[in-house]
mmCIF file with all atom_site columns, C-alpha atoms in Angstrom:
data_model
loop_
_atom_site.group_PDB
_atom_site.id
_atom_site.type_symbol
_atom_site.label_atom_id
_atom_site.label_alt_id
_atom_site.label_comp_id
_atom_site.label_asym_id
_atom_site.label_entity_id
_atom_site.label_seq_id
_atom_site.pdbx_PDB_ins_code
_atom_site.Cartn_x
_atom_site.Cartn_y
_atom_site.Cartn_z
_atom_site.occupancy
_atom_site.B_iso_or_equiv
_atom_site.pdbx_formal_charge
_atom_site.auth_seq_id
_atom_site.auth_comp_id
_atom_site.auth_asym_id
_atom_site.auth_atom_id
_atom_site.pdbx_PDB_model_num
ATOM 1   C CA . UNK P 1 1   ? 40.894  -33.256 -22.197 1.00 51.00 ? 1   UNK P CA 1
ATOM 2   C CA . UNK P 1 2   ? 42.046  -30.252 -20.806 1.00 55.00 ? 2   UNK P CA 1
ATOM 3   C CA . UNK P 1 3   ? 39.832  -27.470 -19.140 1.00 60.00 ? 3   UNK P CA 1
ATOM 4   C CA . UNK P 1 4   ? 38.007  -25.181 -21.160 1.00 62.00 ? 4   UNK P CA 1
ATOM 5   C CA . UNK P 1 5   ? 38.508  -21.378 -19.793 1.00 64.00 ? 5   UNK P CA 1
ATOM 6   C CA . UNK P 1 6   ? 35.667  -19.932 -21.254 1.00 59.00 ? 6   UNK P CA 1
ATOM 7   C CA . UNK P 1 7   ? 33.064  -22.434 -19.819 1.00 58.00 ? 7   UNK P CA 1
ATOM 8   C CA . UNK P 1 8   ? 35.060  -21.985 -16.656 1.00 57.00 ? 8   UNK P CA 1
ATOM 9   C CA . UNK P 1 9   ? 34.374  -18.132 -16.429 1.00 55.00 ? 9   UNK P CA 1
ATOM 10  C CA . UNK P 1 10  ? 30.754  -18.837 -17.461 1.00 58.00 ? 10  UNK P CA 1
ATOM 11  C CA . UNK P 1 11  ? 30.454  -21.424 -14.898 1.00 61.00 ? 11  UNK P CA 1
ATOM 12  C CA . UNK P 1 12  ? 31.998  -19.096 -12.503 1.00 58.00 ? 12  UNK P CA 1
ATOM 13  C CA . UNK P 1 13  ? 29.798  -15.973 -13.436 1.00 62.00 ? 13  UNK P CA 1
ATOM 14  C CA . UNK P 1 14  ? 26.667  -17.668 -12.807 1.00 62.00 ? 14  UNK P CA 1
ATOM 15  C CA . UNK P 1 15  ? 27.344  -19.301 -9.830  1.00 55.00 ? 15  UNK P CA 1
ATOM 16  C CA . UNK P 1 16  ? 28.330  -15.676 -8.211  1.00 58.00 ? 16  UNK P CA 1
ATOM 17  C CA . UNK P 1 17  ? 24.999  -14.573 -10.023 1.00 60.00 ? 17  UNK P CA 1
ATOM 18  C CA . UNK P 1 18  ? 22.705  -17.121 -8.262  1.00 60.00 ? 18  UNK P CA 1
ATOM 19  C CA . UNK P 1 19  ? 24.705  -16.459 -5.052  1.00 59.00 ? 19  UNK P CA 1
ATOM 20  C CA . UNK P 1 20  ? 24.040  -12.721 -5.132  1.00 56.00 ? 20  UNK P CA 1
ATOM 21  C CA . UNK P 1 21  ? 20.249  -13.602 -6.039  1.00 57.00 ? 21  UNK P CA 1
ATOM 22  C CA . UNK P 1 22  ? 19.907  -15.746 -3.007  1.00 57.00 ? 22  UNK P CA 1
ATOM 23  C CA . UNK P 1 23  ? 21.552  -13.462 -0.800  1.00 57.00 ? 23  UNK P CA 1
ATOM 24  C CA . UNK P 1 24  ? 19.458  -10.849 -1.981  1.00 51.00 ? 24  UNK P CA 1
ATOM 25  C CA . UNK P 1 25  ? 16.504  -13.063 -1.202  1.00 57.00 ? 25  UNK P CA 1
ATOM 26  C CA . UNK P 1 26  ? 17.911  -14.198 1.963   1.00 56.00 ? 26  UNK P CA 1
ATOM 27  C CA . UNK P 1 27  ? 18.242  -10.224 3.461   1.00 59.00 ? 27  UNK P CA 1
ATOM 28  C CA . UNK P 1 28  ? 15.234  -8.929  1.663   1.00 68.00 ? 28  UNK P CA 1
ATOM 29  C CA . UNK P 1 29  ? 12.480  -11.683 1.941   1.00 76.00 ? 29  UNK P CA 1
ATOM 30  C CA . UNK P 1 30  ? 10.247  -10.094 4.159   1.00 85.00 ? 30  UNK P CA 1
ATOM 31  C CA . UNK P 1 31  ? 10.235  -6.529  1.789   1.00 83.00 ? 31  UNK P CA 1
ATOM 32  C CA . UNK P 1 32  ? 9.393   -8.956  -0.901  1.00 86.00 ? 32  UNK P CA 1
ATOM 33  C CA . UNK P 1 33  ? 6.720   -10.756 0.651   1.00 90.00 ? 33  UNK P CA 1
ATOM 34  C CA . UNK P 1 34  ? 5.521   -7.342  1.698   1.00 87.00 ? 34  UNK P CA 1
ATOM 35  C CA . UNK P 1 35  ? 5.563   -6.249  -1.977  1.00 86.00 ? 35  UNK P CA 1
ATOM 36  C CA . UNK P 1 36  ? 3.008   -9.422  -3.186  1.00 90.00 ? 36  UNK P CA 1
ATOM 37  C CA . UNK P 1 37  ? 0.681   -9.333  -0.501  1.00 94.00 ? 37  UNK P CA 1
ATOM 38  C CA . UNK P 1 38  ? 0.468   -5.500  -1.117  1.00 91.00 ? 38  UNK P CA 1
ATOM 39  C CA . UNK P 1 39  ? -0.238  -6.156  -4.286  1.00 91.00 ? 39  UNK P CA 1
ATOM 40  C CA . UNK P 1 40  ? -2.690  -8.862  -4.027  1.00 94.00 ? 40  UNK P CA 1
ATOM 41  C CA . UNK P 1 41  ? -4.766  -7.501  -1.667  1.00 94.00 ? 41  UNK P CA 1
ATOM 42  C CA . UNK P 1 42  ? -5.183  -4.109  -3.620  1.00 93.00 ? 42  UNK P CA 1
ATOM 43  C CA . UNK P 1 43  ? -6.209  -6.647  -6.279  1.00 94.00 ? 43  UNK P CA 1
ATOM 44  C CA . UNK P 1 44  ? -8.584  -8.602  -3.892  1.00 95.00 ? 44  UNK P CA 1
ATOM 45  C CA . UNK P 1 45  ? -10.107 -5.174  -2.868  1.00 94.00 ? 45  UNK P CA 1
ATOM 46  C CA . UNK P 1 46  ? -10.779 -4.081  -6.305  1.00 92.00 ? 46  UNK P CA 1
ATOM 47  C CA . UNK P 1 47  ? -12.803 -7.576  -6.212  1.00 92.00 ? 47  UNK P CA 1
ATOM 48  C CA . UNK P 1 48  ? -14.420 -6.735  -3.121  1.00 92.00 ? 48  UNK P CA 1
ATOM 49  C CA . UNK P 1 49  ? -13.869 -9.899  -1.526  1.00 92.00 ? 49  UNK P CA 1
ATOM 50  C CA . UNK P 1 50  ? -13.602 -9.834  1.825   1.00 93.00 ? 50  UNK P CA 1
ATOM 51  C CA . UNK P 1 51  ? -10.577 -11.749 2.488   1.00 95.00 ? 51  UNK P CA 1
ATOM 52  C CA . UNK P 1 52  ? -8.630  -8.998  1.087   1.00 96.00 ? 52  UNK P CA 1
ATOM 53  C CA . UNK P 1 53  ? -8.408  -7.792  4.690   1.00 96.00 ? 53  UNK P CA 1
ATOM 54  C CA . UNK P 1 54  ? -6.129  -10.632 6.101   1.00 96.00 ? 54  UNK P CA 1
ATOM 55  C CA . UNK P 1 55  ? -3.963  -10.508 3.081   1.00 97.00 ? 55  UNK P CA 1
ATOM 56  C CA . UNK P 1 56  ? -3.544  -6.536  3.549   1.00 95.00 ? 56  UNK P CA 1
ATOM 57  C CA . UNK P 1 57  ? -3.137  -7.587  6.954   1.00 96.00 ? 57  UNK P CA 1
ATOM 58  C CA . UNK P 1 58  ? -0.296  -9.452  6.376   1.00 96.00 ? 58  UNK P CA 1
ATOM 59  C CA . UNK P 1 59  ? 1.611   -6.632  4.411   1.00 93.00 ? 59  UNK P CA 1
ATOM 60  C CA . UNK P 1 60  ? 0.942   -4.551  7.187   1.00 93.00 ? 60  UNK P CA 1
ATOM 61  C CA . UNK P 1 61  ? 2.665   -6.322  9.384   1.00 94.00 ? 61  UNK P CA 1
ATOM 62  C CA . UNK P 1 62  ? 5.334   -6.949  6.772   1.00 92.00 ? 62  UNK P CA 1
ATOM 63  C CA . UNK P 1 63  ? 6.153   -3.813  6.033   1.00 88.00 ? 63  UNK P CA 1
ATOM 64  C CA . UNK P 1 64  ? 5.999   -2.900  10.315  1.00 88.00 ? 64  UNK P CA 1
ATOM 65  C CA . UNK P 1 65  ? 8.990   -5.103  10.649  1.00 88.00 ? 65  UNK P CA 1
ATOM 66  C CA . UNK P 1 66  ? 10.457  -4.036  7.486   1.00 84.00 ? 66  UNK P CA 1
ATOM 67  C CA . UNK P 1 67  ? 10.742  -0.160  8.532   1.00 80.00 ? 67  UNK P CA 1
ATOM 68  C CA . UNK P 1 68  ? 10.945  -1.151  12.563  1.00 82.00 ? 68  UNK P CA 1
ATOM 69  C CA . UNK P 1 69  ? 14.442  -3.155  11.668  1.00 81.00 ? 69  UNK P CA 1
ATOM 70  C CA . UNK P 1 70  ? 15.539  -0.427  8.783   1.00 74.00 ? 70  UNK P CA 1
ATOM 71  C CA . UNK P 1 71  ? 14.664  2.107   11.790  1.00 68.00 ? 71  UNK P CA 1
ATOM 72  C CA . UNK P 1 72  ? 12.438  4.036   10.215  1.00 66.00 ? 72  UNK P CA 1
ATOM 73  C CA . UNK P 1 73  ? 10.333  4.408   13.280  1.00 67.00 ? 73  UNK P CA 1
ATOM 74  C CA . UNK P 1 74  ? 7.870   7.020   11.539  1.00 68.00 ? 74  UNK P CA 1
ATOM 75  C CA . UNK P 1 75  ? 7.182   4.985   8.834   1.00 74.00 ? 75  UNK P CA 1
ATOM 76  C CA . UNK P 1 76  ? 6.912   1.796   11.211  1.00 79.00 ? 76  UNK P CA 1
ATOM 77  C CA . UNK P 1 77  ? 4.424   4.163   13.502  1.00 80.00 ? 77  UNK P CA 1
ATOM 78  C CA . UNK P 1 78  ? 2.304   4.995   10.039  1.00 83.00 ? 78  UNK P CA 1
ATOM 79  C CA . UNK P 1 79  ? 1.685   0.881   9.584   1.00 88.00 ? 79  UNK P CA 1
ATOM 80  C CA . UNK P 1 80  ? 0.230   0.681   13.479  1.00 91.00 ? 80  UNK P CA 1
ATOM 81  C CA . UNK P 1 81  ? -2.633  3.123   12.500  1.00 91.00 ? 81  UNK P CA 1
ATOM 82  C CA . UNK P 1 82  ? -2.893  1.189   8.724   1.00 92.00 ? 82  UNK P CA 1
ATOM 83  C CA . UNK P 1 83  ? -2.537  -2.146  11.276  1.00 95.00 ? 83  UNK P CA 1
ATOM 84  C CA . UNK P 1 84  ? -5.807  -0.497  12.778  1.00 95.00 ? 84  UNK P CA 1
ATOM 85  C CA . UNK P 1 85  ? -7.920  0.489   10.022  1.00 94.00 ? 85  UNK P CA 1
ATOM 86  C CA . UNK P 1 86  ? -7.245  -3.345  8.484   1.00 95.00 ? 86  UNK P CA 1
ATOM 87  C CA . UNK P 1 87  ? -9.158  -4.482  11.308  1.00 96.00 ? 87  UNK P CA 1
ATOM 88  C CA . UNK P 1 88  ? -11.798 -1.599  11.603  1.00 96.00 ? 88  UNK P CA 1
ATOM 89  C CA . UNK P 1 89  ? -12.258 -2.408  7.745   1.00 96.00 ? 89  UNK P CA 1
ATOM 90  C CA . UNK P 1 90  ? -11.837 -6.348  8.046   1.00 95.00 ? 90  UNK P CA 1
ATOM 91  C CA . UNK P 1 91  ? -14.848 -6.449  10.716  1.00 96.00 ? 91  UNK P CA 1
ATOM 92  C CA . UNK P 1 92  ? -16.416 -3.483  8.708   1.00 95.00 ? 92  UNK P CA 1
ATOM 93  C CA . UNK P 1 93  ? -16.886 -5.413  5.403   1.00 94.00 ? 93  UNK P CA 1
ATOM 94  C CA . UNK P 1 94  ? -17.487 -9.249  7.076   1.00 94.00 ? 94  UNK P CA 1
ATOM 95  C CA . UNK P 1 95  ? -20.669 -7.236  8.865   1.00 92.00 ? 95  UNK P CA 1
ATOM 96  C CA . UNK P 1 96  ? -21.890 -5.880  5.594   1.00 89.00 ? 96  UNK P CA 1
ATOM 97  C CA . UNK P 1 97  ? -21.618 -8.954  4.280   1.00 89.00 ? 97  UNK P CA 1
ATOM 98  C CA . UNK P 1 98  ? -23.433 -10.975 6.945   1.00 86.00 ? 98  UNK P CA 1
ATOM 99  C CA . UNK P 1 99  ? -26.250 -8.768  6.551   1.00 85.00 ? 99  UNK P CA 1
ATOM 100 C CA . UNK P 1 100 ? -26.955 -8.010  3.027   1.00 83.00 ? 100 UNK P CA 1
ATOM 101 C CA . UNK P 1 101 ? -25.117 -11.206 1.765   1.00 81.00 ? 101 UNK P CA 1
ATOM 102 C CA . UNK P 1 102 ? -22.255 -9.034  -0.178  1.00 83.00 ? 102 UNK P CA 1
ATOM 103 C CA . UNK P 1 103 ? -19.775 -6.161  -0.208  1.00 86.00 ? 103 UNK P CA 1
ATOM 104 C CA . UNK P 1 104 ? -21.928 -3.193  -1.258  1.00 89.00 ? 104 UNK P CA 1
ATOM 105 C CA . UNK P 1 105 ? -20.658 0.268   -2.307  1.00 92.00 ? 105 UNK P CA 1
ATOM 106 C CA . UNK P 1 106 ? -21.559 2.903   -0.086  1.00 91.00 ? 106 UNK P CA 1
ATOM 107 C CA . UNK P 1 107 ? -21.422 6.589   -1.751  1.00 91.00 ? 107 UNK P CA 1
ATOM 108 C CA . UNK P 1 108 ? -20.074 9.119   0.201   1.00 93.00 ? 108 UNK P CA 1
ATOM 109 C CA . UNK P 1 109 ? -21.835 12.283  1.329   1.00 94.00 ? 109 UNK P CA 1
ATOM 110 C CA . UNK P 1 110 ? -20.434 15.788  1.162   1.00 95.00 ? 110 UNK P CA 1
ATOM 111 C CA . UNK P 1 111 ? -19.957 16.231  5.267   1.00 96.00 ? 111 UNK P CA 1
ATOM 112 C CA . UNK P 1 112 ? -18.328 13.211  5.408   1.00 96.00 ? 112 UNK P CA 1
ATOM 113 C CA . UNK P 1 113 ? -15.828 14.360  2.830   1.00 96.00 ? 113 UNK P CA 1
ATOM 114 C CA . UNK P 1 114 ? -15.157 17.860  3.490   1.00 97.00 ? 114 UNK P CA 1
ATOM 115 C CA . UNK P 1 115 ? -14.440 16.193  7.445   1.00 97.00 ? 115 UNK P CA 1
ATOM 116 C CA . UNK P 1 116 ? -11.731 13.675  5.699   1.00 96.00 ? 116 UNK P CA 1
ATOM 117 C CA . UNK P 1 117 ? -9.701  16.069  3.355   1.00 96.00 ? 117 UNK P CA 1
ATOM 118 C CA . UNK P 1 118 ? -9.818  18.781  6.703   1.00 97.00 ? 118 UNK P CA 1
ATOM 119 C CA . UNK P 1 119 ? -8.241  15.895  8.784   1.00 96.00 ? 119 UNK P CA 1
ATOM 120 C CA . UNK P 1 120 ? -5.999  14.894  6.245   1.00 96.00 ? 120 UNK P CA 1
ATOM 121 C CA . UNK P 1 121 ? -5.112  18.513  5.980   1.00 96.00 ? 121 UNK P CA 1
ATOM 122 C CA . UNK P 1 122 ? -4.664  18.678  9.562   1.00 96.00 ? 122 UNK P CA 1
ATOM 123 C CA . UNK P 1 123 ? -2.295  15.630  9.804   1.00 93.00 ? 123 UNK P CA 1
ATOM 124 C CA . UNK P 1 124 ? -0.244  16.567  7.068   1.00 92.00 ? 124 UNK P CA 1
ATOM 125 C CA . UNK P 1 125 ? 0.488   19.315  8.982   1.00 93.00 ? 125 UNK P CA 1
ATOM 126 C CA . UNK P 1 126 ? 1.360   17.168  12.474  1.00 91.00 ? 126 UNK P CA 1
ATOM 127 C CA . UNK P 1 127 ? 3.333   14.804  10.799  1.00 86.00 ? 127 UNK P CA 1
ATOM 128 C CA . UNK P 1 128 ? 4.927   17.280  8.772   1.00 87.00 ? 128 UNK P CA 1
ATOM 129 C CA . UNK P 1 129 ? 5.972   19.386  11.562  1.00 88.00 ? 129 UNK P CA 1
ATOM 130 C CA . UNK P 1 130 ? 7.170   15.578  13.427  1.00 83.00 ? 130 UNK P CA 1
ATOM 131 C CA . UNK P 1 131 ? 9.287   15.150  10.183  1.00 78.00 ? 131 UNK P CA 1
ATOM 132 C CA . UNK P 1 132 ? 11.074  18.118  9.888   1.00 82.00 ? 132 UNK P CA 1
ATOM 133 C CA . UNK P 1 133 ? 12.275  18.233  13.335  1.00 83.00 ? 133 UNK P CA 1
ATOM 134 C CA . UNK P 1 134 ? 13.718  14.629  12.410  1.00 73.00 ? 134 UNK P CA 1
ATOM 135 C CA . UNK P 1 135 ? 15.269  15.872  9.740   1.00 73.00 ? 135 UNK P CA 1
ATOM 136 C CA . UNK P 1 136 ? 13.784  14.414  6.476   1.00 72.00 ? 136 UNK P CA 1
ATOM 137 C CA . UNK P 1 137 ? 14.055  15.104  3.104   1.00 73.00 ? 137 UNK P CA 1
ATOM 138 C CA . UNK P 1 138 ? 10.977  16.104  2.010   1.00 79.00 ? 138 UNK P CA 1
ATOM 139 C CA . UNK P 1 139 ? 9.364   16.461  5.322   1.00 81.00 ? 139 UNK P CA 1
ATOM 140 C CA . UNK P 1 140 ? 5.650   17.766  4.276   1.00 87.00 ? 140 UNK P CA 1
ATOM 141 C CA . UNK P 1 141 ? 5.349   16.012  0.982   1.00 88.00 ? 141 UNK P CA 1
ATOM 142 C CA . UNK P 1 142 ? 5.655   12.454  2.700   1.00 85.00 ? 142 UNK P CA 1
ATOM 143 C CA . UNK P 1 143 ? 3.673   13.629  5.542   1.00 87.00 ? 143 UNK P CA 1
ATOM 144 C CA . UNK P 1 144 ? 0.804   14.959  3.083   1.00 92.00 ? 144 UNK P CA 1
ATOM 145 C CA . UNK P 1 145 ? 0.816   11.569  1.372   1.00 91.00 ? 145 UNK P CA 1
ATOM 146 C CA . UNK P 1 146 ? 0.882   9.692   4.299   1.00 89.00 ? 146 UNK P CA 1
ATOM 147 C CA . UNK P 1 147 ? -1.935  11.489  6.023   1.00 93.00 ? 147 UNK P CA 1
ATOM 148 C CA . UNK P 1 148 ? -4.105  11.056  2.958   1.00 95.00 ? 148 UNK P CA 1
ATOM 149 C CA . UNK P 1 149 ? -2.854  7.749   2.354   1.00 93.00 ? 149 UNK P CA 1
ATOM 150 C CA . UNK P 1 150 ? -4.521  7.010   5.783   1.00 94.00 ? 150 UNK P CA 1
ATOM 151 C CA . UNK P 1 151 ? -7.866  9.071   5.088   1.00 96.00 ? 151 UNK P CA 1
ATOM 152 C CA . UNK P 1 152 ? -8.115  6.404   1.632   1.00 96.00 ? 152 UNK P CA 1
ATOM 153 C CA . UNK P 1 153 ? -8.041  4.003   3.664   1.00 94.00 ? 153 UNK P CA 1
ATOM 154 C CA . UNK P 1 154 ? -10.648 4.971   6.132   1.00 95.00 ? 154 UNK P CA 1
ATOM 155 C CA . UNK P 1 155 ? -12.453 5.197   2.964   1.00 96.00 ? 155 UNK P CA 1
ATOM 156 C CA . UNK P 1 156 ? -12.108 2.258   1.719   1.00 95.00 ? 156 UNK P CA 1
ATOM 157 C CA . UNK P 1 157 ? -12.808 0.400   5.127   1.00 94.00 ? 157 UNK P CA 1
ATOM 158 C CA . UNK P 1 158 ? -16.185 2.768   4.549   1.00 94.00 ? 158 UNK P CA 1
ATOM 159 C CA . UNK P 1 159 ? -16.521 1.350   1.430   1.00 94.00 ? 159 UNK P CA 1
ATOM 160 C CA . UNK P 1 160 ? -16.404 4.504   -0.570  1.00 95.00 ? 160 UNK P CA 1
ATOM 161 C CA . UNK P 1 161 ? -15.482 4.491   -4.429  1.00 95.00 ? 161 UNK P CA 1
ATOM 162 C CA . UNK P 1 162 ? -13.678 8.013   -3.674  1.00 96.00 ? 162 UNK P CA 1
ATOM 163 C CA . UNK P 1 163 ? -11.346 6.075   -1.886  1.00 96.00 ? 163 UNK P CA 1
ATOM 164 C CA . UNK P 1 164 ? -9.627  4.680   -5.341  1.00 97.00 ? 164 UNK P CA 1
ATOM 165 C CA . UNK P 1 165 ? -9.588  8.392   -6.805  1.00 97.00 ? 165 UNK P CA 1
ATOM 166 C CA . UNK P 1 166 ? -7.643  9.397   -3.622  1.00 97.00 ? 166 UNK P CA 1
ATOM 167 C CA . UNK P 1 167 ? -5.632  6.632   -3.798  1.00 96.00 ? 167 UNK P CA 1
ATOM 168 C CA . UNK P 1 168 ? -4.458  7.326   -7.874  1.00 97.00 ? 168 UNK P CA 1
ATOM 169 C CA . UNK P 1 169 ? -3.490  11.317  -6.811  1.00 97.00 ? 169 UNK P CA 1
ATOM 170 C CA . UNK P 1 170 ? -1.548  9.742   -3.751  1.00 95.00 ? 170 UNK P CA 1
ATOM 171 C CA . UNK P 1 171 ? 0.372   7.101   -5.869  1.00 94.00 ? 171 UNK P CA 1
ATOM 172 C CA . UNK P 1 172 ? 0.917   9.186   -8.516  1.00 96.00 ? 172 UNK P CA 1
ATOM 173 C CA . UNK P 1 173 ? 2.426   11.297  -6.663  1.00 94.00 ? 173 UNK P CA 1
ATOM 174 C CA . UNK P 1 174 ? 4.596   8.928   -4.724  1.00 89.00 ? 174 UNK P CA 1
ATOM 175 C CA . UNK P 1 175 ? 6.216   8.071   -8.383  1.00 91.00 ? 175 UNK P CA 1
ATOM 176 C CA . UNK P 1 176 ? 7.206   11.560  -9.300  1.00 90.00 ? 176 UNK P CA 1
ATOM 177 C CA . UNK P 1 177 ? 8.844   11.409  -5.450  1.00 85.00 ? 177 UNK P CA 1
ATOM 178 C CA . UNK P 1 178 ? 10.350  8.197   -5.607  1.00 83.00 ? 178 UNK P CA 1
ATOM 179 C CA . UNK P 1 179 ? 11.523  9.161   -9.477  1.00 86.00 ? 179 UNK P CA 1
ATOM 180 C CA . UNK P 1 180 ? 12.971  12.239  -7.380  1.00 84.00 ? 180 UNK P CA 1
ATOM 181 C CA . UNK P 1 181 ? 14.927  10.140  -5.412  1.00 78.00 ? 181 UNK P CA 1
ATOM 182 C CA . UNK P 1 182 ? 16.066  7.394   -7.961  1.00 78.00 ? 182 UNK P CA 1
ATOM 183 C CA . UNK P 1 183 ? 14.348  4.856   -5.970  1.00 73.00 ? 183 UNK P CA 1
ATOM 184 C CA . UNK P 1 184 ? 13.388  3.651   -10.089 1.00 78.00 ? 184 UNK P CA 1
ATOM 185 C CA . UNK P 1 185 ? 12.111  0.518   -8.677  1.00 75.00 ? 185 UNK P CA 1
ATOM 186 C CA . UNK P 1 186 ? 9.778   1.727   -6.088  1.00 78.00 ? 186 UNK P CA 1
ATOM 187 C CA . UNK P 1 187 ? 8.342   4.147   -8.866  1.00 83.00 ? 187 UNK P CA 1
ATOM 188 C CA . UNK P 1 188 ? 7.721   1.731   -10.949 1.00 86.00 ? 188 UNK P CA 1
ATOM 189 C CA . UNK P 1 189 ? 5.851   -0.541  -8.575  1.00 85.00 ? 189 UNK P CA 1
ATOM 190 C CA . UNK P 1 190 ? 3.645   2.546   -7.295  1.00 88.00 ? 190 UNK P CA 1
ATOM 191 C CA . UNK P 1 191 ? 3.319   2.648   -11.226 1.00 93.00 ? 191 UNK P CA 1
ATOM 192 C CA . UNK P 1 192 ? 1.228   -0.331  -11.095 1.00 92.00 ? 192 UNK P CA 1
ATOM 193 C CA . UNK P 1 193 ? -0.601  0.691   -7.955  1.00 92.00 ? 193 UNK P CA 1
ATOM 194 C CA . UNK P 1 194 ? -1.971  3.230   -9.912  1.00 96.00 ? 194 UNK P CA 1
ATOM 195 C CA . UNK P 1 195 ? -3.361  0.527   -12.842 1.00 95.00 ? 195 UNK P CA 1
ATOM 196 C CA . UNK P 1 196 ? -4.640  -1.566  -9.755  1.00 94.00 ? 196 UNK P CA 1
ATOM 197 C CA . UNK P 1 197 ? -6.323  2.024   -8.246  1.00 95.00 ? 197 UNK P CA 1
ATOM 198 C CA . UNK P 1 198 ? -7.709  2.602   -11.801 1.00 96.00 ? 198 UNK P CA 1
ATOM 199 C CA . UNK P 1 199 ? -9.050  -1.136  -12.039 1.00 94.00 ? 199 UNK P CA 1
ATOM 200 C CA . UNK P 1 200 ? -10.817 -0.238  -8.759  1.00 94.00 ? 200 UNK P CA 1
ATOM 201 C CA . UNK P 1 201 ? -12.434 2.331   -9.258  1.00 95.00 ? 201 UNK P CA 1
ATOM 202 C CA . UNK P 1 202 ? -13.790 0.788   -12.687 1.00 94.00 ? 202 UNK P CA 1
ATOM 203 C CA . UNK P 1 203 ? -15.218 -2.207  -11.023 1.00 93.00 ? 203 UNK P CA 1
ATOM 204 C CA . UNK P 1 204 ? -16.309 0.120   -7.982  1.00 94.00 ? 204 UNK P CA 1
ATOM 205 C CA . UNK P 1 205 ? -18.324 2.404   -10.344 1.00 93.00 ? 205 UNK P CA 1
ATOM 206 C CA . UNK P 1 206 ? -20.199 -0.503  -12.139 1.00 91.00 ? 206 UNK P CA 1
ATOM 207 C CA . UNK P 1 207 ? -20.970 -1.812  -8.355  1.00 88.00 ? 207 UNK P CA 1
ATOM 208 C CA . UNK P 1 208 ? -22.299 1.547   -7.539  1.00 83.00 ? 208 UNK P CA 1
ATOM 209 C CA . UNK P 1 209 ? -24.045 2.444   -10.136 1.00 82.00 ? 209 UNK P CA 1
ATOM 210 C CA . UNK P 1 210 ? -25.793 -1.554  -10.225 1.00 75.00 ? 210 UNK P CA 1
ATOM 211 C CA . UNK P 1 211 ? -27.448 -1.021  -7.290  1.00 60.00 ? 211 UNK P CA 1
#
């Protein structure tokens, strides 16, 4: 029998299709890694279980060696204070826990936020001035939302409920930037940040209001 052409080229396609996938895998592993345990350990947090702290842990890291080898040595400086509050929030939470038996919602008094937004307010200035001199696009919109970014997550190592309302503004956002930039993908996964953020702050609330 002779060869058949047209199963040839379909042979042919998807073998050059699964060899771009696993190349794609191959270079961009860690990212992707980075991407799930992001993602699970919002999830986790929502749940207030406490071993969403290694699994956050673990994208932190991730994402350290993503920017560090991409060279973006701000954003790989940003993960070395998130690095930081992981632990402050890991040893935080397993305290909590070993004295009232479970992750309990803590609401957060007026001092204590007007001193977070005027720090955030303060850094965003910092790091914007740090990004501008290194020449970035928007140099004061990603160092406003990474400054806050930093003050939810002090939060929600505090165990705060605010920290899920800061964290919708700050994603939301992050899509209308990334949708700036065309990064489609990345907007899309901040996307469902947001639903995780929202799911938070729903299961926060009932916590909070339970006790």
């Amino acid at each position: 029998m002779g060869r058949d052409p047209l199963a040839e080229y379909a042979w042919g396609r998807t073998a050059m299709t699964a060899g771009m996938i696993a190349h794609f895998f191959h270079d961009h592993w860690i990212e992707l890694a980075g991407t799930i345990t992001t993602v699970l350990g919002i999830w986790l947090t929502a749940r207030r279980v406490l071993i969403c702290w290694p699994v956050t842990l673990a994208a932190d890291l991730l994402y350290l060696v993503v920017f560090y080898r991409a060279q973006l040595l701000s954003d790989a400086l940003l993960q070395v204070f998130f690095v930081a509050f992981t632990l402050y929030g890991w040893w935080h939470w397993w305290r909590g826990v070993r004295q009232e038996g479970e992750v309990r919602v803590v609401a957060l008094s007026l001092p204590s936020l007007l001193i977070a937004l005027a720090a955030g307010a303060a850094g965003s200035l910092l790091l914007g001035e740090a990004a501008k001199r290194l020449h970035a696009a928007l140099p004061f919109l990603d160092a406003t939302l990474a400054s806050y970014s930093l003050v939810a997550s002090w939060w929600q190592a505090r165990k705060h409920t605010a920290n899920w309302w800061l964290w919708i503004l700050v994603d939301l956002i992050y899509i209308g930037e990334y949708a700036y930039k065309d990064l489609w993908t990345t907007a899309l996964l901040y996307a469902g940040l947001v639903a995780l953020a929202v799911l938070g702050l729903r299961d926060w609330r009932r916590a909070e209001f339970a006790v």
